[in-house]
Coordinates of C-alpha atoms in Angstrom, one line a residue:
Chain A
M21 CA 0.0 0.0 0.0
S22 CA 1.4 3.4 -1.0
A23 CA 1.9 6.3 1.4
L24 CA -0.9 8.6 2.2
T25 CA -0.7 12.3 3.1
G26 CA -2.8 14.5 5.2
V27 CA -2.4 17.6 7.3
G28 CA 0.1 17.2 10.2
V29 CA -1.5 18.8 13.2
S30 CA 0.6 17.4 16.1
P31 CA 4.3 16.9 15.5
G32 CA 6.3 13.7 16.3
I33 CA 6.8 10.3 14.9
G34 CA 4.3 7.5 15.7
F35 CA 4.6 3.9 14.8
G36 CA 2.3 1.0 15.6
P37 CA -0.4 -1.4 14.3
A38 CA -3.4 0.3 12.7
Y39 CA -6.6 0.2 14.7
V40 CA -9.3 1.2 12.3
L41 CA -12.3 2.5 14.3
T42 CA -15.6 1.5 12.7
H43 CA -19.0 2.6 13.8
D44 CA -20.8 0.6 11.2
T45 CA -20.8 -3.2 11.8
P46 CA -22.1 -4.8 8.6
V47 CA -25.6 -6.3 8.9
P48 CA -25.5 -10.1 8.6
P49 CA -27.4 -10.8 5.4
P50 CA -31.0 -12.0 5.8
G51 CA -31.1 -15.7 5.2
A52 CA -27.6 -16.3 6.5
R53 CA -27.5 -19.9 7.7
H54 CA -25.2 -22.0 9.8
D55 CA -23.6 -25.2 8.5
G56 CA -26.1 -27.5 10.2
D57 CA -24.6 -28.0 13.7
A58 CA -27.1 -25.9 15.6
R59 CA -25.7 -26.9 18.9
A60 CA -22.2 -25.6 18.1
E61 CA -23.7 -22.5 16.6
R62 CA -25.7 -21.8 19.8
A63 CA -22.5 -22.2 21.9
R64 CA -20.8 -19.7 19.6
A65 CA -23.6 -17.2 20.1
T66 CA -23.5 -17.7 23.9
Q67 CA -19.8 -17.2 24.0
A68 CA -19.9 -14.1 21.9
L69 CA -22.5 -12.5 24.1
E70 CA -20.6 -13.4 27.2
E71 CA -17.4 -11.9 25.8
V72 CA -19.2 -8.7 25.0
A73 CA -20.7 -8.6 28.5
A74 CA -17.4 -9.2 30.2
D75 CA -15.7 -6.5 28.1
L76 CA -18.4 -3.9 28.9
E77 CA -18.1 -4.7 32.6
E78 CA -14.3 -4.5 32.6
R79 CA -14.5 -1.1 30.8
G80 CA -17.0 0.1 33.4
A81 CA -14.8 -1.0 36.3
R82 CA -12.0 1.0 34.9
V83 CA -14.0 4.3 34.5
G84 CA -16.3 4.0 37.5
G85 CA -19.1 6.4 38.2
E86 CA -22.2 6.8 36.0
A87 CA -20.4 5.4 33.0
Q88 CA -20.0 2.2 34.9
E89 CA -23.7 2.0 35.6
I90 CA -24.5 2.5 31.9
L91 CA -21.9 -0.1 30.8
G92 CA -23.2 -2.4 33.5
A93 CA -26.7 -2.2 32.2
Q94 CA -25.4 -2.9 28.7
A95 CA -23.6 -6.0 30.1
M96 CA -27.0 -7.1 31.5
M97 CA -28.5 -6.8 28.1
A98 CA -25.8 -9.0 26.6
R99 CA -26.5 -11.6 29.3
D100 CA -30.3 -11.3 29.0
P101 CA -31.9 -14.8 29.4
G102 CA -34.9 -13.9 27.2
L103 CA -32.6 -12.8 24.5
A104 CA -30.5 -15.9 24.8
T105 CA -33.7 -18.1 24.4
G106 CA -34.8 -16.2 21.3
V107 CA -31.3 -16.4 19.7
A108 CA -31.2 -20.2 20.4
E109 CA -34.7 -20.6 18.8
L110 CA -33.6 -18.7 15.7
I111 CA -30.4 -20.8 15.4
D112 CA -32.4 -24.0 15.7
E113 CA -34.4 -22.8 12.7
G114 CA -31.2 -22.6 10.8
R115 CA -30.1 -19.0 11.0
S116 CA -26.4 -18.2 11.5
A117 CA -25.5 -17.0 15.0
A118 CA -24.7 -13.5 13.8
R119 CA -28.0 -13.2 11.9
A120 CA -29.9 -14.7 14.9
V121 CA -28.4 -12.2 17.3
Y122 CA -29.1 -9.4 14.9
E123 CA -32.8 -10.4 14.5
E124 CA -33.4 -11.0 18.2
F125 CA -31.9 -7.7 19.3
G126 CA -34.1 -6.1 16.6
R127 CA -37.2 -7.5 18.2
Y128 CA -36.4 -5.7 21.5
R129 CA -35.2 -2.7 19.7
E130 CA -38.6 -2.2 18.1
M131 CA -40.3 -2.5 21.5
L132 CA -38.0 0.2 23.0
V133 CA -38.3 2.5 20.0
G134 CA -42.1 2.1 20.1
A135 CA -42.2 3.1 23.7
G136 CA -40.3 6.3 22.9
G137 CA -38.8 8.7 25.6
Y138 CA -36.2 7.2 27.9
L139 CA -36.7 3.7 26.4
G140 CA -36.3 4.9 22.9
E141 CA -33.0 6.3 23.9
R142 CA -31.9 3.0 25.3
A143 CA -32.2 1.6 21.7
A144 CA -28.8 3.1 21.0
D145 CA -27.3 1.2 23.9
L146 CA -28.9 -2.0 22.7
D147 CA -27.6 -1.4 19.1
D148 CA -24.1 -0.9 20.5
V149 CA -24.4 -4.3 22.4
R150 CA -25.8 -6.0 19.2
D151 CA -23.0 -4.6 17.0
R152 CA -20.4 -5.7 19.4
A153 CA -21.8 -9.3 19.5
V154 CA -22.2 -9.4 15.7
A155 CA -18.6 -8.1 15.3
V156 CA -17.3 -10.9 17.6
L157 CA -19.2 -13.5 15.7
E158 CA -18.0 -12.2 12.3
G159 CA -14.4 -12.0 13.5
L160 CA -14.4 -8.2 13.1
P161 CA -12.9 -5.7 15.6
M162 CA -15.4 -4.7 18.2
P163 CA -16.7 -1.2 17.7
G164 CA -15.3 1.4 20.1
L165 CA -11.8 1.7 21.2
P166 CA -9.6 -0.6 23.3
S167 CA -8.4 1.5 26.2
L168 CA -5.6 -1.0 26.9
A169 CA -3.2 -2.3 24.3
E170 CA -0.2 -4.6 24.3
Q171 CA 1.6 -2.0 22.2
P172 CA 0.4 1.5 21.4
Y173 CA -1.8 1.5 18.2
V174 CA -2.2 4.0 15.4
L175 CA -5.9 5.0 15.7
V176 CA -7.4 5.4 12.2
A177 CA -10.9 6.8 11.8
R178 CA -13.2 8.8 9.6
D179 CA -13.5 11.2 12.5
L180 CA -13.4 11.0 16.3
A181 CA -16.0 12.1 18.7
P182 CA -14.9 13.3 22.2
A183 CA -16.7 10.2 23.6
D184 CA -14.5 7.9 21.5
T185 CA -11.4 9.4 23.0
A186 CA -12.3 9.9 26.7
L187 CA -10.2 6.9 27.9
L188 CA -7.2 7.3 25.6
S189 CA -3.7 8.2 26.7
A190 CA -0.2 8.3 25.0
D191 CA 0.4 4.8 26.5
V192 CA -2.4 3.4 24.3
V193 CA -2.2 5.5 21.2
A194 CA 1.0 5.9 19.1
A195 CA -0.7 8.3 16.6
F196 CA -4.0 9.6 15.3
V197 CA -5.0 9.5 11.7
T198 CA -8.4 10.8 10.6
E199 CA -10.0 11.3 7.2
Q200 CA -11.9 14.4 8.3
G201 CA -11.0 17.2 10.7
G202 CA -8.7 20.2 10.5
P203 CA -6.0 21.7 12.6
T204 CA -8.6 22.9 15.1
S205 CA -10.8 19.8 15.3
H206 CA -11.2 17.8 18.5
T207 CA -8.8 15.2 17.3
A208 CA -6.1 17.7 16.7
I209 CA -6.5 19.4 20.1
L210 CA -6.7 16.1 22.0
A211 CA -3.6 14.8 20.2
R212 CA -1.6 17.9 21.0
A213 CA -2.8 17.8 24.6
L214 CA -1.6 14.1 24.9
G215 CA 1.6 14.8 23.0
V216 CA 0.6 12.2 20.4
P217 CA 1.5 12.7 16.7
A218 CA -1.6 13.3 14.5
V219 CA -2.5 13.7 10.9
V220 CA -6.0 14.8 9.8
A221 CA -7.7 15.4 6.5
C222 CA -6.0 12.2 5.3
L223 CA -8.2 10.9 2.5
E224 CA -8.8 7.1 2.4
A225 CA -7.0 6.5 5.7
T226 CA -9.7 4.0 6.7
S227 CA -8.8 1.8 3.8
I228 CA -5.6 0.9 5.7
P229 CA -6.2 -2.7 6.8
H230 CA -6.7 -3.4 10.5
G231 CA -3.4 -4.4 12.2
V232 CA -1.0 -3.3 9.5
P233 CA 2.0 -1.4 11.0
V234 CA 1.8 2.3 10.2
L235 CA 4.4 5.1 10.4
V236 CA 2.9 8.5 11.0
D237 CA 4.8 11.8 10.8
G238 CA 2.7 14.4 12.6
A239 CA 4.8 17.3 11.2
S240 CA 4.8 16.5 7.5
G241 CA 1.5 14.7 7.4
L242 CA 3.0 11.6 5.9
V243 CA 1.2 8.3 6.7
R244 CA 3.1 5.2 5.6
P245 CA 1.5 1.8 5.9
A246 CA 3.8 -1.2 6.2
P247 CA 7.1 0.9 6.2
L248 CA 10.6 -0.6 5.9
A249 CA 12.5 -0.9 9.2
E250 CA 15.0 1.7 7.9
E251 CA 12.3 4.2 7.3
V252 CA 11.1 3.9 10.9
T253 CA 14.6 4.3 12.3
T254 CA 15.4 7.3 10.1
A255 CA 12.1 9.0 11.0
R256 CA 12.7 8.4 14.7
N257 CA 16.3 9.7 14.6
T258 CA 15.3 12.9 12.9
A259 CA 12.5 13.5 15.4
S260 CA 14.8 13.0 18.4
A261 CA 17.5 15.2 17.0
R262 CA 15.0 18.0 16.6
E263 CA 13.7 17.4 20.1
A264 CA 17.2 17.7 21.5
V265 CA 17.7 21.1 19.9
L266 CA 14.4 22.4 21.3
A267 CA 15.0 21.0 24.8
A268 CA 18.2 23.0 25.0
V269 CA 16.3 26.2 25.5
T270 CA 14.8 26.4 29.0
G271 CA 13.3 29.0 31.4
P272 CA 10.5 31.5 31.1
G273 CA 9.4 32.7 27.6
M274 CA 11.1 35.8 26.2
T275 CA 12.6 37.2 23.1
S276 CA 16.3 37.4 22.6
D277 CA 16.3 41.0 23.8
G278 CA 14.5 40.1 27.0
H279 CA 10.9 41.0 26.3
A280 CA 8.9 38.6 28.5
V281 CA 6.2 36.5 26.9
P282 CA 4.7 34.1 29.5
L283 CA 4.3 30.7 28.0
L284 CA 1.3 28.8 29.5
A285 CA -0.4 25.5 28.9
N286 CA -4.0 24.7 27.7
I287 CA -5.4 21.8 29.7
G288 CA -8.6 19.8 29.7
G289 CA -8.5 18.7 33.3
P290 CA -6.1 17.8 36.2
R291 CA -4.8 14.8 34.2
D292 CA -3.0 17.2 31.8
V293 CA -1.1 19.0 34.5
D294 CA 1.9 16.6 34.4
A295 CA 2.5 17.4 30.8
A296 CA 2.3 21.1 31.5
L297 CA 4.9 20.9 34.2
K298 CA 7.1 18.6 32.1
Y299 CA 7.3 21.0 29.2
G300 CA 7.9 24.0 31.5
A301 CA 4.6 25.8 31.4
E302 CA 4.7 29.0 33.5
G303 CA 1.1 28.5 34.4
I304 CA -2.2 27.5 32.8
G305 CA -3.6 29.9 30.2
L306 CA -6.7 27.9 29.4
Y307 CA -8.3 25.3 31.8
R308 CA -11.2 23.9 30.0
T309 CA -13.8 22.8 32.5
E310 CA -16.1 20.9 30.2
F311 CA -14.8 17.5 31.4
L312 CA -16.7 18.1 34.7
F313 CA -20.0 18.5 32.9
L314 CA -20.2 16.5 29.7
D315 CA -21.4 12.9 29.5
R316 CA -23.2 12.9 32.8
M317 CA -26.8 12.9 33.9
S318 CA -26.5 15.5 36.7
A319 CA -24.4 18.6 37.3
P320 CA -21.1 18.0 39.3
S321 CA -21.4 18.7 43.0
D322 CA -19.8 21.8 44.5
E323 CA -17.2 19.6 46.3
E324 CA -16.2 17.8 43.1
Q325 CA -15.7 21.0 41.2
E326 CA -13.7 22.6 44.0
A327 CA -11.4 19.6 44.2
A328 CA -10.8 19.6 40.4
Y329 CA -9.9 23.3 40.5
L330 CA -7.8 23.1 43.6
D331 CA -5.8 20.2 42.0
V332 CA -4.7 22.4 39.2
L333 CA -4.1 25.5 41.3
N334 CA -1.9 23.6 43.7
A335 CA 0.3 22.5 40.8
F336 CA 1.3 26.1 40.1
P337 CA 2.1 27.7 43.5
G338 CA 2.4 31.5 43.0
G339 CA 1.7 31.0 39.3
R340 CA -1.2 31.9 37.0
V341 CA -4.1 29.7 36.3
V342 CA -6.8 30.9 33.9
V343 CA -10.0 28.9 34.1
R344 CA -12.6 29.2 31.4
T345 CA -16.1 28.8 32.8
L346 CA -18.2 26.1 31.2
D347 CA -18.3 26.3 27.4
A348 CA -21.2 24.0 26.5
G349 CA -23.8 24.0 23.8
A350 CA -23.3 23.5 20.0
D351 CA -21.2 20.3 19.6
K352 CA -21.0 19.9 23.4
P353 CA -24.6 19.4 24.7
L354 CA -25.3 19.0 28.4
A355 CA -27.4 15.9 29.3
F356 CA -28.7 17.4 32.5
L357 CA -30.2 20.5 31.0
P358 CA -33.5 20.4 29.1
P359 CA -32.7 19.7 25.4
Q360 CA -32.4 22.9 23.5
E361 CA -34.8 23.9 20.8
D362 CA -33.8 22.6 17.5
E363 CA -31.0 24.9 16.5
P364 CA -30.4 24.8 12.8
N365 CA -26.9 26.2 13.4
P366 CA -25.8 25.2 16.9
A367 CA -22.4 26.9 16.5
L368 CA -24.4 30.1 16.1
G369 CA -26.8 29.2 18.8
Q370 CA -27.1 29.2 22.6
R371 CA -23.7 28.2 23.6
G372 CA -20.9 29.4 25.9
L373 CA -21.8 32.5 27.9
R374 CA -25.2 32.6 26.3
L375 CA -26.0 29.2 27.8
L376 CA -24.7 30.3 31.2
R377 CA -26.9 33.4 31.2
A378 CA -29.9 31.1 30.6
Y379 CA -28.9 28.8 33.5
P380 CA -27.2 31.2 36.0
Q381 CA -27.3 28.5 38.7
I382 CA -24.7 26.6 36.8
L383 CA -22.4 29.6 36.5
N384 CA -22.9 30.6 40.1
A385 CA -22.1 27.2 41.4
Q386 CA -19.0 27.1 39.3
L387 CA -17.7 30.5 40.3
G388 CA -18.4 29.7 43.9
A389 CA -16.4 26.5 43.7
L390 CA -13.6 28.4 42.0
A391 CA -13.5 31.1 44.6
R392 CA -13.3 28.6 47.4
A393 CA -10.5 26.7 45.6
A394 CA -8.6 30.0 45.1
S395 CA -8.9 30.8 48.8
Q396 CA -6.9 27.6 49.6
S397 CA -4.1 28.1 47.1
S398 CA -1.3 30.5 46.4
A399 CA -1.8 30.4 42.7
K400 CA -3.3 33.4 41.0
L401 CA -6.7 32.4 39.7
Q402 CA -8.2 34.2 36.7
V403 CA -11.5 33.3 35.2
M404 CA -12.8 34.0 31.7
A405 CA -16.0 33.7 29.8
P406 CA -16.4 31.9 26.4
M407 CA -18.2 33.3 23.4
V408 CA -18.5 37.0 24.4
A409 CA -20.0 39.1 21.6
T410 CA -20.6 42.5 23.2
A411 CA -19.3 44.9 25.9
E412 CA -22.6 44.5 27.7
E413 CA -22.0 40.7 28.0
A414 CA -18.5 41.3 29.2
A415 CA -19.8 43.8 31.8
W416 CA -22.4 41.3 33.0
Y417 CA -19.9 38.5 33.3
V418 CA -17.3 40.6 35.2
A419 CA -20.1 41.8 37.6
V420 CA -21.1 38.2 38.4
C421 CA -17.4 37.2 39.0
R422 CA -16.9 40.2 41.3
E423 CA -19.9 39.1 43.3
A424 CA -18.5 35.6 43.6
G425 CA -15.3 37.2 45.0
L426 CA -13.1 36.6 42.0
P427 CA -10.8 39.6 41.4
S428 CA -9.7 38.9 37.9
A429 CA -12.3 38.3 35.2
G430 CA -11.6 38.3 31.5
V431 CA -13.3 37.5 28.3
M432 CA -12.4 35.3 25.3
I433 CA -12.2 37.0 22.0
E434 CA -13.7 34.4 19.7
I435 CA -16.3 36.4 17.8
P436 CA -15.3 39.1 15.2
S437 CA -17.6 41.7 16.9
A438 CA -15.6 41.3 20.1
A439 CA -12.4 42.0 18.3
L440 CA -13.8 44.9 16.3
R441 CA -14.9 46.6 19.5
A442 CA -12.0 45.4 21.6
S443 CA -11.5 48.8 23.3
D444 CA -15.1 48.8 24.6
L445 CA -14.7 45.2 25.9
A446 CA -11.4 46.0 27.5
A447 CA -12.9 48.8 29.4
E448 CA -15.1 46.2 31.2
A449 CA -12.8 43.1 31.4
D450 CA -9.5 42.6 33.2
F451 CA -7.9 40.7 30.4
F452 CA -8.5 39.2 27.0
S453 CA -7.7 35.7 25.8
L454 CA -8.0 35.2 22.1
G455 CA -9.4 31.8 20.9
T456 CA -8.1 31.6 17.4
N457 CA -10.0 28.5 16.5
D458 CA -13.5 29.9 17.1
L459 CA -12.4 33.3 15.9
A460 CA -11.4 31.7 12.5
Q461 CA -14.6 29.7 12.4
Y462 CA -16.8 32.8 12.8
T463 CA -14.6 35.1 10.7
F464 CA -14.6 32.9 7.7
A465 CA -18.1 31.3 8.3
A466 CA -16.3 28.0 8.2
D467 CA -17.3 25.2 10.6
R468 CA -14.1 24.1 12.4
Q469 CA -15.2 20.4 12.3
V470 CA -15.4 20.3 8.5
G471 CA -12.2 19.0 7.0
M472 CA -12.9 20.3 3.6
L473 CA -12.7 23.9 5.0
T474 CA -9.2 23.5 6.5
A475 CA -7.8 26.3 4.4
L476 CA -10.2 28.7 5.9
Q477 CA -9.3 27.6 9.4
D478 CA -5.7 28.6 8.8
A479 CA -4.7 31.0 11.5
W480 CA -2.3 32.7 9.0
Q481 CA -5.2 34.1 7.1
P482 CA -4.6 37.8 7.0
A483 CA -8.2 38.6 8.0
L484 CA -7.6 36.7 11.2
L485 CA -4.3 38.4 11.8
D486 CA -6.1 41.8 11.4
L487 CA -8.6 40.9 14.1
V488 CA -5.8 39.7 16.4
A489 CA -4.1 43.1 15.9
L490 CA -7.3 44.9 16.6
A491 CA -7.9 43.0 19.8
A492 CA -4.4 43.5 21.1
T493 CA -4.4 47.2 20.3
G494 CA -7.8 47.6 21.9
A495 CA -6.6 45.9 25.1
A496 CA -3.4 48.0 25.1
E497 CA -5.4 51.2 24.9
R498 CA -7.0 50.3 28.2
G499 CA -3.8 48.9 29.7
K500 CA -5.1 45.4 29.7
P501 CA -3.2 42.2 28.7
C502 CA -4.2 40.2 25.6
G503 CA -3.1 36.6 25.4
V504 CA -3.7 34.0 22.8
C505 CA -4.9 30.6 24.0
G506 CA -5.9 29.2 20.6
E507 CA -4.0 26.5 18.8
A508 CA -2.3 29.3 16.8
A509 CA -0.1 30.0 19.8
G510 CA 1.5 26.6 19.5
D511 CA 2.8 27.3 16.0
P512 CA 6.4 28.6 16.7
V513 CA 6.5 30.8 13.6
L514 CA 3.1 32.3 14.2
A515 CA 3.9 32.7 17.9
C516 CA 6.6 35.2 16.9
V517 CA 4.1 37.1 14.7
L518 CA 1.5 37.2 17.5
V519 CA 4.1 38.8 19.8
G520 CA 4.8 41.3 17.0
L521 CA 1.1 42.0 16.9
G522 CA 1.0 42.9 20.5
V523 CA -0.1 39.7 22.2
T524 CA 1.2 39.5 25.7
S525 CA 1.1 35.8 26.6
L526 CA 0.8 32.5 24.7
S527 CA -1.0 29.4 25.9
M528 CA -0.9 26.1 24.0
G529 CA -1.0 22.3 24.2
A530 CA 2.0 21.6 26.5
P531 CA 4.1 19.6 24.0
A532 CA 4.2 22.7 21.7
L533 CA 5.9 24.8 24.4
P534 CA 9.6 23.9 23.7
A535 CA 9.4 24.8 20.0
V536 CA 7.7 28.1 20.8
R537 CA 10.1 28.9 23.6
A538 CA 13.1 28.2 21.2
A539 CA 11.6 30.3 18.4
L540 CA 11.0 33.3 20.6
S541 CA 14.5 33.1 22.2
R542 CA 16.1 33.4 18.8
H543 CA 14.5 36.7 17.7
T544 CA 14.3 40.2 19.0
R545 CA 11.0 41.9 19.6
E546 CA 11.8 44.2 16.7
Q547 CA 12.2 41.1 14.4
C548 CA 8.8 39.9 15.6
L549 CA 7.3 43.3 14.9
L550 CA 8.7 43.3 11.3
A551 CA 7.5 39.7 10.8
A552 CA 4.0 40.7 11.9
Q553 CA 3.9 43.7 9.6
A554 CA 5.0 41.6 6.7
A555 CA 2.3 39.0 7.5
L556 CA -0.4 41.7 7.7
A557 CA 0.7 43.1 4.3
A558 CA 0.2 39.7 2.6
V559 CA -3.0 38.7 0.8
S560 CA -3.0 35.0 1.5
A561 CA -2.2 32.7 4.3
Q562 CA 0.7 31.1 2.4
E563 CA 2.1 34.5 1.5
A564 CA 1.7 35.7 5.1
R565 CA 3.6 32.6 6.4
A566 CA 6.4 33.1 3.8
A567 CA 6.7 36.8 4.4
A568 CA 6.9 36.3 8.2
R569 CA 9.6 33.6 7.9
S570 CA 11.8 35.9 5.8
H571 CA 12.1 38.2 8.9
L572 CA 12.7 35.3 11.3
P573 CA 16.2 34.0 10.5
G574 CA 16.6 32.1 13.7
L575 CA 14.1 29.5 12.6
A576 CA 16.6 27.8 10.3
G577 CA 18.7 26.5 13.2
L578 CA 15.6 24.9 14.7
A579 CA 14.6 22.9 11.6
L580 CA 11.1 24.5 11.8
Chain B
M25 CA -47.4 -19.4 43.9
A26 CA -46.5 -16.3 46.1
E27 CA -47.1 -12.9 44.8
R28 CA -46.8 -9.2 45.7
Q29 CA -48.6 -6.2 44.3
V30 CA -46.5 -3.0 44.5
T31 CA -47.0 0.6 43.4
V32 CA -43.8 1.9 41.7
E33 CA -42.8 5.1 43.4
A34 CA -39.5 6.0 41.7
E35 CA -39.6 9.2 39.5
V36 CA -38.0 7.3 36.7
G37 CA -40.4 4.3 37.0
L38 CA -38.9 0.9 36.6
H39 CA -36.2 2.1 34.2
A40 CA -32.6 3.0 34.5
R41 CA -31.0 2.1 37.9
P42 CA -34.2 0.7 39.6
A43 CA -34.7 -1.7 36.7
A44 CA -31.1 -2.8 36.8
T45 CA -31.2 -3.4 40.5
F46 CA -34.5 -5.2 40.3
V47 CA -33.3 -7.5 37.5
Q48 CA -30.0 -8.2 39.2
T49 CA -31.7 -9.2 42.5
A50 CA -34.2 -11.4 40.6
A51 CA -31.4 -13.0 38.7
E52 CA -29.6 -14.0 42.0
A53 CA -32.7 -16.0 43.1
P54 CA -32.6 -19.8 42.3
L55 CA -36.2 -19.8 41.2
D56 CA -38.5 -18.5 38.5
V57 CA -39.7 -14.9 39.1
T58 CA -42.1 -13.0 36.9
I59 CA -43.3 -9.5 36.8
A60 CA -46.4 -8.0 35.1
K61 CA -47.7 -4.5 34.8
G62 CA -51.2 -4.5 36.3
A63 CA -53.2 -7.3 34.8
G64 CA -50.9 -7.6 31.9
Q65 CA -48.9 -10.5 30.6
P66 CA -46.1 -11.6 33.1
V67 CA -42.5 -11.6 31.9
N68 CA -39.3 -13.0 33.1
A69 CA -38.1 -10.8 35.9
K70 CA -34.5 -11.8 35.3
S71 CA -34.5 -10.3 31.8
I72 CA -33.6 -6.6 31.7
L73 CA -35.0 -6.3 28.2
A74 CA -38.3 -7.8 29.1
V75 CA -38.6 -5.6 32.3
L76 CA -37.7 -2.5 30.3
S77 CA -40.2 -3.4 27.6
L78 CA -43.0 -3.3 30.2
D79 CA -42.4 0.4 30.4
V80 CA -43.4 0.7 34.0
R81 CA -43.9 4.4 35.1
K82 CA -44.2 6.0 38.4
G83 CA -47.6 5.2 39.9
D84 CA -48.0 1.9 37.9
I85 CA -48.9 -1.2 39.9
V86 CA -46.8 -4.3 39.2
V87 CA -47.5 -7.9 40.2
I88 CA -44.4 -9.9 41.1
K89 CA -44.7 -13.7 41.4
A90 CA -42.3 -16.5 42.4
D91 CA -42.7 -20.2 43.0
G92 CA -40.5 -22.5 45.2
D93 CA -38.5 -22.5 48.4
G94 CA -37.7 -19.0 49.6
A95 CA -40.2 -17.4 47.2
D96 CA -41.5 -15.1 49.9
E97 CA -38.0 -13.7 50.8
V98 CA -37.2 -13.0 47.2
L99 CA -40.5 -11.3 46.7
D100 CA -40.1 -9.1 49.8
R101 CA -36.7 -7.9 48.5
L102 CA -38.1 -7.2 45.1
A103 CA -41.1 -5.4 46.5
V104 CA -38.8 -3.1 48.4
I105 CA -36.8 -2.3 45.3
A106 CA -39.9 -1.8 43.1
S107 CA -41.6 0.5 45.6
A108 CA -38.5 2.6 46.6
P109 CA -39.0 6.2 45.8

């Protein structure tokens, strides 16, 4: 099989057997029959169902909590005695085990769907159990991801949902390859957070056969199935040589002439703190708190929230931790809130701060827990609101934070209107943090989840750079800091340009920190300024990138 | 044949956690146990799919039956689960 190429979104070299994630288990054809030994076929069916039940229980035991209850109930479905009787009868009539399982599950499925409501929703759980059992019987990989592996695998999928990836770590996954997605898709963000190489927008990746060894270069975007041993060695050597150069630069972020640019880490929960410390983050620039709220049937308790915040604050004594209050809605619905009205464009709907204004009890509980956590720690807690569009919204959020006893309240600049009127917003807020992913999505009217629109998601687009400049200037007019916590901050070349545009701190997935630190340390603030001006003068993303590089000679020594 | 008639009090009816607990408890008993909604057709109480399919809501009356040694004890335990708020 020849090499494939996609967009490299998380650098590094990954190598391991392909694990091709499928969500569609093929339907066993109607009329599929066994070879005549009904007894053996019944035993096969029983064994497959038991295997599925045991696997679900084991996964449940590992995650605990509500997920364990859901998985436990699914295991009971696989072990259901009524179902087993029905399957056995169908096999006795001559149907193959896979077809019998499929049909018998279908009978219960109809009953559940017919009842609607809660039971209707259980049909999806039932389908999952059915697909797993059919997959076992057909000798196919079980749908869903193994969260333990003998050796780390290269995860290949059309696209990955956050739920697919909740249990993954760098010990399990050697690299991600998806057919869809762009540099700002969930896969890309997750991969960078885990420090796992990733390639997205890689067409036909799912045609790689299951189990075939794959070499993935997360910088160049090259995906090589069944590579030669020399290719793997060469790729690994190149990557480690580059890492050694980058690791040589340590200490706080600054330009070569001593202009300080604090380098912070983006995290999705306490589990990412180790990586932030390992790569020398000076603090946390974006603590996403969604992990506490998504995929659960009730809101997290005050105590649970407080503990999760305190864990992170305690990791940075005396340092800065910027927590983003819950950013839900759109692609991140909350199960414990009433379902939202059908939103034709959820990304343009009631999400982020808009959702929090509709459910102030959630915001108040979160801010209260944050304030209590801050009072027990020496870290400097800052909080910020997602999806702020107007100065009025900024003022409302800051007032609520003040009331909760939180002295530093900022807003994220993710909507063009907020960047355009940055000075007005900066009059209300204590600081800005620019989220370049959403800002690009809304500036170019290009959904960040759509792989085909990757070019419009490019943070080098001059229109996006214009908005960054506006936001940074507006903040400076009011004497307020303006950081960038979008993925753009992790591009070492763009990081220099952002500093030139007036950005005051950079926050990124922790593994990107060394390259950004090294790039800044090799250039003066003046060089960054010139690079920024050159990028602003360009008319395309490619031109902007090339123009900026011509003013940043230090990049050559970093192989960037 | 021993039997109990119980009004289901849980907000979620005999779904979700109550259903799982009910079925798990029935499955541990070494005898046949059935459950019916009102005067409806009894189903195997050890089958989560059958119990869910009854679609028992809060306020519904269920009839639980068992036959054999220790039937009363099993039914008492199941009645407590089914009637728990």
